[in-house]
Coordinates of C-alpha atoms and ligand atoms in Angstrom, one line a residue:
M1 CA -0.9 -11.3 -46.1
N2 CA -3.3 -11.4 -43.2
L3 CA -2.7 -8.6 -40.7
I4 CA -4.0 -9.1 -37.2
P5 CA -4.0 -6.6 -34.3
V6 CA -2.0 -7.4 -31.2
Y7 CA -2.7 -5.6 -27.9
I8 CA 0.3 -5.2 -25.6
G9 CA 0.2 -4.0 -22.0
L10 CA 3.2 -3.3 -19.8
D11 CA 3.5 -2.0 -16.2
D12 CA 5.7 -1.7 -13.2
T13 CA 9.1 -2.0 -14.8
D14 CA 10.6 1.1 -13.2
F15 CA 12.3 2.2 -10.0
I16 CA 10.8 5.2 -8.3
E17 CA 13.8 7.4 -9.0
S18 CA 15.1 5.9 -12.2
G19 CA 14.0 4.0 -15.2
C20 CA 10.8 4.6 -16.9
T21 CA 8.2 2.2 -18.3
T22 CA 7.6 4.6 -21.2
E23 CA 11.2 3.9 -22.4
R24 CA 10.9 0.1 -21.8
M25 CA 7.8 0.0 -23.9
N26 CA 9.5 2.0 -26.7
N27 CA 12.4 -0.5 -26.6
L28 CA 10.0 -3.4 -26.7
I29 CA 8.1 -2.1 -29.7
N30 CA 11.2 -1.2 -31.7
Y31 CA 12.5 -4.7 -30.9
L32 CA 9.3 -6.3 -32.2
I33 CA 9.2 -4.1 -35.3
S34 CA 12.7 -5.2 -36.2
H35 CA 12.2 -8.9 -35.6
T36 CA 8.6 -9.5 -36.7
N37 CA 7.9 -6.7 -39.2
A38 CA 5.2 -5.4 -36.9
T39 CA 3.8 -1.9 -37.5
E40 CA 2.6 0.1 -34.6
V41 CA -0.9 1.6 -34.7
E42 CA -1.2 3.3 -31.3
R43 CA 0.9 3.9 -28.2
R44 CA -0.9 4.4 -24.9
L45 CA 0.0 6.0 -21.6
V46 CA -2.8 5.2 -19.1
R47 CA -2.8 6.7 -15.6
L48 CA -4.5 4.7 -12.9
W49 CA -5.9 5.0 -9.4
P50 CA -3.8 7.4 -7.5
F51 CA -4.0 5.4 -4.2
A52 CA -2.9 2.1 -5.7
E53 CA -0.3 0.2 -3.6
N54 CA 3.2 0.0 -4.9
R55 CA 2.6 2.7 -7.4
T56 CA 5.1 5.2 -8.7
R57 CA 4.2 8.9 -8.5
G58 CA 2.1 9.0 -11.7
N59 CA 0.9 5.4 -11.5
G60 CA 1.0 5.1 -15.3
A61 CA 0.8 1.9 -17.4
L62 CA 1.8 1.5 -21.0
G63 CA -0.1 0.0 -23.9
S64 CA 0.4 -0.5 -27.6
I65 CA -1.6 -1.9 -30.5
I66 CA 0.5 -3.3 -33.3
N67 CA -0.3 -5.2 -36.5
I68 CA 1.5 -8.3 -37.4
N69 CA 1.1 -10.9 -40.1
S70 CA -0.9 -13.8 -38.7
D71 CA 1.9 -16.3 -39.4
K72 CA 4.2 -14.4 -37.1
K73 CA 2.1 -15.0 -34.0
D74 CA 4.4 -17.6 -32.5
K75 CA 7.5 -15.6 -33.4
L76 CA 6.0 -12.6 -31.7
I77 CA 5.4 -14.5 -28.4
E78 CA 8.9 -15.9 -28.6
Y79 CA 10.5 -12.5 -28.9
C80 CA 8.3 -11.1 -26.2
S81 CA 9.5 -13.9 -23.9
L82 CA 13.2 -13.2 -24.8
W83 CA 12.7 -9.5 -24.2
F84 CA 11.0 -10.1 -20.8
D85 CA 13.9 -12.3 -19.7
E86 CA 16.3 -9.5 -20.4
L87 CA 14.0 -7.1 -18.5
K88 CA 14.0 -9.5 -15.5
K89 CA 17.8 -9.6 -15.5
D90 CA 18.1 -5.8 -15.6
I91 CA 15.5 -5.4 -12.8
N92 CA 17.2 -8.0 -10.7
S93 CA 20.5 -6.3 -11.1
K94 CA 19.0 -3.0 -9.8
S95 CA 16.7 -4.3 -7.2
N96 CA 17.4 -4.4 -3.5
E97 CA 15.6 -5.5 -0.3
F98 CA 13.3 -2.5 -0.5
I99 CA 12.8 -1.9 -4.2
H100 CA 11.9 -4.7 -6.5
P101 CA 9.4 -3.8 -9.2
S102 CA 6.9 -6.5 -10.3
P103 CA 6.8 -6.1 -14.1
C104 CA 4.1 -7.6 -16.2
L105 CA 3.8 -7.9 -19.9
I106 CA 0.6 -9.0 -21.5
I107 CA 0.1 -10.0 -25.1
S108 CA -3.5 -10.4 -26.3
F109 CA -5.0 -11.0 -29.7
K110 CA -8.3 -9.4 -28.7
K111 CA -9.5 -6.4 -26.8
F112 CA -10.2 -6.6 -23.0
P113 CA -13.5 -5.6 -21.5
E114 CA -13.6 -1.8 -20.9
N115 CA -14.8 -2.2 -17.3
W116 CA -11.3 -3.5 -16.4
Y117 CA -10.0 0.0 -17.1
W118 CA -12.8 1.7 -15.1
S119 CA -12.3 -0.4 -12.0
S120 CA -8.5 0.2 -12.2
V121 CA -8.7 4.0 -12.5
R122 CA -11.3 4.4 -9.8
G123 CA -10.3 2.0 -7.1
H124 CA -8.3 -0.9 -5.9
V125 CA -8.2 -4.1 -8.0
D126 CA -7.1 -7.3 -6.6
A127 CA -4.2 -8.6 -8.8
S128 CA -5.0 -12.3 -8.3
K129 CA -8.6 -11.8 -9.4
R130 CA -7.5 -9.9 -12.5
K131 CA -4.9 -12.7 -13.2
K132 CA -7.7 -15.3 -13.1
Q133 CA -9.7 -13.3 -15.6
I134 CA -6.8 -13.0 -17.9
E135 CA -6.0 -16.7 -17.7
E136 CA -9.6 -17.6 -18.5
E137 CA -9.2 -15.8 -21.8
N138 CA -6.0 -17.7 -22.8
N139 CA -3.9 -14.6 -23.0
I140 CA -0.2 -14.7 -22.8
F141 CA 1.5 -12.8 -20.0
F142 CA 4.8 -12.7 -18.2
T143 CA 5.2 -11.5 -14.6
H144 CA 8.2 -11.3 -12.2
N145 CA 8.5 -10.9 -8.4
S146 CA 4.7 -10.7 -7.9
D147 CA 1.5 -10.3 -10.0
S148 CA 0.8 -6.7 -9.0
G149 CA 1.9 -5.3 -12.4
I150 CA -1.0 -7.3 -14.0
V151 CA -3.6 -4.7 -13.0
G152 CA -2.0 -1.8 -14.8
A153 CA -0.9 -3.8 -17.8
S154 CA -4.4 -5.1 -18.4
A155 CA -6.0 -1.7 -17.8
A156 CA -3.8 -0.2 -20.5
I157 CA -5.2 -2.7 -22.9
S158 CA -8.8 -2.3 -21.8
W159 CA -8.9 1.5 -21.9
V160 CA -11.0 2.9 -24.8
P161 CA -9.9 6.4 -25.9
S162 CA -12.6 9.0 -26.1
S163 CA -13.3 12.6 -26.7
T164 CA -11.6 13.4 -23.3
S165 CA -8.3 11.7 -24.3
S166 CA -5.2 13.8 -24.7
W167 CA -1.8 13.2 -26.3
E168 CA 1.7 13.2 -24.9
L169 CA 4.9 13.1 -26.9
I170 CA 7.6 11.7 -24.8
S171 CA 11.2 12.0 -25.8
W172 CA 14.1 10.1 -24.2
R173 CA 17.7 11.0 -23.4
R174 CA 20.8 9.7 -24.9
K175 CA 22.3 6.9 -22.8
G176 CA 25.4 8.8 -21.7
L177 CA 23.5 11.8 -20.5
I178 CA 21.1 10.0 -18.1
G179 CA 21.6 11.3 -14.6
T180 CA 23.1 14.6 -15.7
E181 CA 21.2 17.9 -15.7
R182 CA 18.7 18.2 -18.6
K183 CA 19.2 21.0 -21.0
V184 CA 15.6 22.1 -21.3
N185 CA 15.5 25.7 -20.2
F186 CA 12.5 27.7 -19.0
N187 CA 12.9 30.3 -21.7
D188 CA 12.5 27.7 -24.5
I189 CA 9.5 26.2 -22.7
S190 CA 7.8 29.7 -22.4
R191 CA 8.4 30.2 -26.2
L192 CA 7.0 26.8 -26.9
D193 CA 3.9 27.7 -24.9
E194 CA 3.5 30.9 -26.9
K195 CA 4.1 29.3 -30.3
F196 CA 1.9 26.3 -29.6
P197 CA -0.8 27.7 -27.4
D198 CA -3.0 24.6 -27.7
T199 CA -0.4 22.4 -26.0
F200 CA -1.0 22.2 -22.3
V201 CA 0.6 22.1 -18.8
N202 CA 4.0 23.1 -20.2
R203 CA 4.8 25.3 -17.3
D204 CA 3.5 26.5 -13.9
P205 CA 3.1 30.3 -14.3
T206 CA 2.6 30.6 -10.5
K207 CA 6.0 29.2 -9.9
K208 CA 7.9 30.2 -13.1
R209 CA 8.7 26.6 -13.5
G210 CA 8.7 24.4 -16.5
L211 CA 6.7 21.2 -16.2
I212 CA 7.7 19.2 -19.3
A213 CA 11.0 17.8 -18.0
P214 CA 11.0 15.4 -15.0
R215 CA 13.2 16.1 -12.0
T216 CA 14.2 12.6 -11.3
P217 CA 17.3 10.9 -13.0
C218 CA 15.0 8.9 -15.3
P219 CA 15.6 8.5 -19.1
V220 CA 12.8 10.9 -20.1
L221 CA 14.0 14.1 -21.6
Y222 CA 10.6 15.8 -21.7
G223 CA 6.9 15.2 -22.5
I224 CA 4.7 17.6 -24.5
R225 CA 1.0 17.4 -23.9
G226 CA -1.7 18.5 -26.3
P227 CA -5.1 17.9 -27.9
N228 CA -3.8 15.9 -30.9
S229 CA -0.9 14.0 -32.3
K230 CA 0.2 16.4 -35.0
L231 CA 0.4 19.4 -32.6
V232 CA 2.6 17.7 -30.0
T233 CA 4.8 16.4 -32.9
D234 CA 5.2 19.9 -34.4
A235 CA 5.9 21.4 -31.0
H236 CA 8.6 18.7 -30.4
F237 CA 10.4 19.3 -33.7
W238 CA 10.3 23.0 -33.1
L239 CA 11.8 22.6 -29.6
Q240 CA 14.5 20.2 -30.9
S241 CA 15.5 22.8 -33.5
Q242 CA 16.2 25.4 -30.8
K243 CA 19.9 26.3 -30.2
N244 CA 20.5 25.2 -26.6
I245 CA 18.1 22.3 -26.2
E246 CA 19.3 18.8 -25.5
N247 CA 18.7 16.5 -28.4
C248 CA 16.8 13.4 -27.7
S249 CA 17.7 9.9 -28.7
S250 CA 14.1 8.9 -29.7
F251 CA 10.5 9.8 -29.1
A252 CA 7.0 8.5 -29.3
V253 CA 3.5 9.9 -29.3
H254 CA 1.1 8.4 -26.7
I255 CA -2.6 8.8 -26.6
S256 CA -3.5 9.1 -22.9
N257 CA -6.3 9.5 -20.3
Q258 CA -4.3 12.3 -18.6
L259 CA -6.4 15.3 -17.8
S260 CA -9.6 13.3 -18.3
D261 CA -10.9 13.3 -14.7
D262 CA -11.7 9.6 -15.3
H263 CA -10.7 8.8 -11.7
I264 CA -13.6 11.0 -10.5
I265 CA -17.1 9.7 -10.5
S266 CA -18.8 13.2 -10.7
P267 CA -18.9 16.4 -8.8
H268 CA -20.6 16.2 -5.4
T269 CA -22.8 18.9 -3.9
G270 CA -23.3 19.2 -0.1
T271 CA -23.7 21.4 3.0
V272 CA -20.8 22.2 5.3
V273 CA -21.6 21.0 8.8
S274 CA -18.4 21.8 10.7
E275 CA -15.8 24.6 11.0
P276 CA -12.6 24.0 9.1
I277 CA -9.7 22.6 11.1
E278 CA -6.2 23.3 10.2
T279 CA -3.5 20.7 10.8
K280 CA 0.2 21.3 11.7
G281 CA 1.3 20.5 8.2
G282 CA -0.9 23.3 6.7
H283 CA -3.6 21.0 5.5
S284 CA -7.2 21.6 6.4
Y285 CA -10.4 19.6 6.6
L286 CA -14.1 19.8 7.4
D287 CA -17.2 17.7 7.3
V288 CA -20.0 18.0 4.8
I289 CA -23.4 16.3 4.3
S290 CA -24.1 15.2 0.8
N291 CA -27.0 12.9 -0.1
S292 CA -27.6 12.4 3.6
E293 CA -24.0 11.0 3.9
L294 CA -21.4 12.5 6.1
N295 CA -18.1 13.1 4.3
R296 CA -14.8 14.5 5.5
I297 CA -13.1 16.6 2.8
I298 CA -9.4 17.4 3.0
A299 CA -7.4 20.1 1.2
F300 CA -3.7 19.8 1.3
R301 CA -1.2 22.6 1.7
E302 CA -0.1 22.0 -1.9
G303 CA -3.8 22.5 -2.9
G304 CA -3.2 26.3 -2.9
D305 CA -6.5 28.0 -3.8
V306 CA -8.5 24.9 -2.8
N307 CA -7.0 25.0 0.7
D308 CA -7.5 28.7 0.9
L309 CA -11.2 28.4 0.0
L310 CA -11.8 25.5 2.3
R311 CA -10.5 27.5 5.3
K312 CA -13.0 30.3 4.6
L313 CA -16.0 27.9 4.7
I314 CA -18.5 28.0 7.5
P315 CA -21.4 25.6 8.5
G316 CA -24.4 26.1 6.3
D317 CA -22.3 26.9 3.1
I318 CA -23.4 24.9 0.1
I319 CA -20.4 23.7 -1.9
C320 CA -19.6 21.5 -4.8
W321 CA -16.4 19.5 -5.1
T322 CA -14.5 16.8 -7.0
G323 CA -11.9 14.6 -5.4
I324 CA -11.1 11.0 -4.7
V325 CA -12.0 8.9 -1.8
S326 CA -8.9 7.8 0.0
P327 CA -8.5 4.3 1.6
N328 CA -9.6 5.9 5.0
D329 CA -12.8 7.2 3.4
S330 CA -11.9 10.9 3.5
V331 CA -12.1 12.8 0.2
H332 CA -8.9 14.3 -1.1
L333 CA -10.1 17.5 -2.8
E334 CA -9.1 18.3 -6.4
K335 CA -11.5 21.1 -7.2
L336 CA -13.9 23.2 -5.0
I337 CA -16.5 25.8 -5.5
L338 CA -18.7 27.7 -3.1
I339 CA -22.2 27.8 -4.6
N340 CA -24.3 29.3 -1.9
P341 CA -22.7 30.8 1.2
S342 CA -24.2 31.0 4.6
P343 CA -24.3 34.6 5.8
R344 CA -21.1 35.7 7.5
I345 CA -20.5 38.3 10.2
E346 CA -19.4 41.3 8.2
S347 CA -19.3 44.3 10.6
R348 CA -21.2 46.4 13.2
P349 CA -24.0 48.6 11.6
N350 CA -23.2 51.9 10.0
C351 CA -24.3 55.4 11.0
C352 CA -23.3 58.7 9.4
N353 CA -21.1 56.6 6.9
R354 CA -19.1 55.1 9.7
T355 CA -19.2 51.9 11.7
M356 CA -20.9 52.2 15.0
R357 CA -18.7 51.4 18.0
S358 CA -19.4 49.7 21.2
S359 CA -18.8 51.9 24.1
G360 CA -17.8 49.0 26.3
K361 CA -18.8 45.7 27.8
N362 CA -22.6 45.4 28.1
Q363 CA -23.0 48.8 26.5
H364 CA -24.9 49.9 23.4
L365 CA -23.4 50.7 20.0
R366 CA -22.9 54.3 19.6
C367 CA -22.3 56.7 16.6
K368 CA -19.4 59.0 17.4
N369 CA -20.9 61.6 15.1
C370 CA -24.6 62.0 15.9
K371 CA -24.4 60.2 19.3
K372 CA -27.2 57.9 18.3
T373 CA -27.2 54.5 20.2
T374 CA -28.6 51.1 19.3
D375 CA -28.5 47.6 20.7
K376 CA -25.5 45.5 19.9
Y377 CA -25.8 43.5 16.7
W378 CA -23.8 42.3 13.8
V379 CA -24.4 42.9 10.1
Y380 CA -24.3 39.7 8.1
S381 CA -23.4 39.4 4.5
R382 CA -22.7 36.9 1.8
D383 CA -20.4 39.2 -0.2
S384 CA -17.1 38.6 1.6
V385 CA -16.4 35.3 -0.1
N386 CA -16.1 34.5 -3.7
T387 CA -18.9 32.3 -5.0
N388 CA -19.4 30.3 -8.2
I389 CA -15.7 30.2 -9.1
W390 CA -14.1 26.8 -9.2
V391 CA -10.6 26.6 -7.8
E392 CA -7.9 24.0 -8.3
P393 CA -4.2 23.5 -7.3
S394 CA -1.5 25.1 -9.4
P395 CA -0.3 23.0 -12.4
S396 CA 2.7 21.5 -10.6
N397 CA 0.5 20.2 -7.8
R398 CA -2.3 18.6 -9.9
R399 CA -2.6 14.9 -10.6
H400 CA -1.9 13.7 -14.1
L401 CA -5.5 12.5 -14.3
S402 CA -7.0 15.8 -13.3
K403 CA -8.7 17.9 -15.9
P404 CA -7.5 21.5 -15.5
L405 CA -10.2 24.2 -15.2
S406 CA -8.7 26.0 -18.3
I407 CA -9.8 23.0 -20.4
E408 CA -13.4 23.8 -19.4
Y409 CA -15.3 22.3 -16.6
P410 CA -19.0 21.9 -16.2
I411 CA -20.5 23.8 -13.3
T412 CA -23.2 21.6 -11.9
Ligands
ZN1 ZN1 -24.7 58.9 13.3

């Protein structure tokens, strides 16, 4: 028996509000296991560039590494082709003029270059260019509608897990229940959080809201995230044993680049050069100079503390931030810290333990107690703003790729 590894990538099989590539991948792997005696070594959930076109909210692609007997190579390809035909039929039956996913399934018998992952998590990748690269390597792939799914499917294969990788156990709902309300209550999620404190992003304490179950009518029951495979599995079995929880039909543990900050090059430091401007929608922005380049940084209303801090900034403040460059070159902030504030107007001077008051226009400042007068001036201070504390949006408003501050973050 000669076992060989097979790298499988799958992307863009789902509809924005229903279906889920995680479940499709699970079906595919189970199908290959039962027909080719494959054994699965690793399941991957890889999040990619948040501004990619045609993306779903999380912009995630799926990968798997399986082992097969080398004499089953042709059979495997044949079954993948049959499976993809069924997928196409299903997608066609649900597509309409506006929504028509472009699924891609790639089968490779060797690893892909790691830089394919990095280009796909940090920026736009041209699908036709990636397709050419894959064709040059004689890989097998299936696409439908367009080639756009090829970027994510190939990135899921080329990703190399590292010390920043995390794990997510995803469980799926029973067929008849999809579309109905999920029975995953906040109380059980809170207890899960207490019992398995090393799992993460289970709930948003600021909103008293659970974060493990999606809100769309997709087949996912919940996902439990954590630092290793055993912990998320233990947490899952504990949760499934609770009285009122909905039982899942199946589950799989995925290794993932979620919470890795891989989409961010590195924190930037710069000097604020404009007053913050608030937009009608509650977002705010200002300009900074960093490495002699002018950047516009934007905080969204959903950014919470990030938005609050940005509005308190004034020209001259030295700040540090992480965020991603949007297609129009502005930086969408993810984390922000005020390192060295410019002095701010604090108050009029004090006398006899009280603030001196102006006695009118073009008049001196005067102490009501001792009647002393002085020229008008302001007292400046740096103490009215919090410095050297990183801020980030609440858990429900963070990107899948963003590393939460609670998982430690280097202050540059
Ligand atoms: Zn006085």
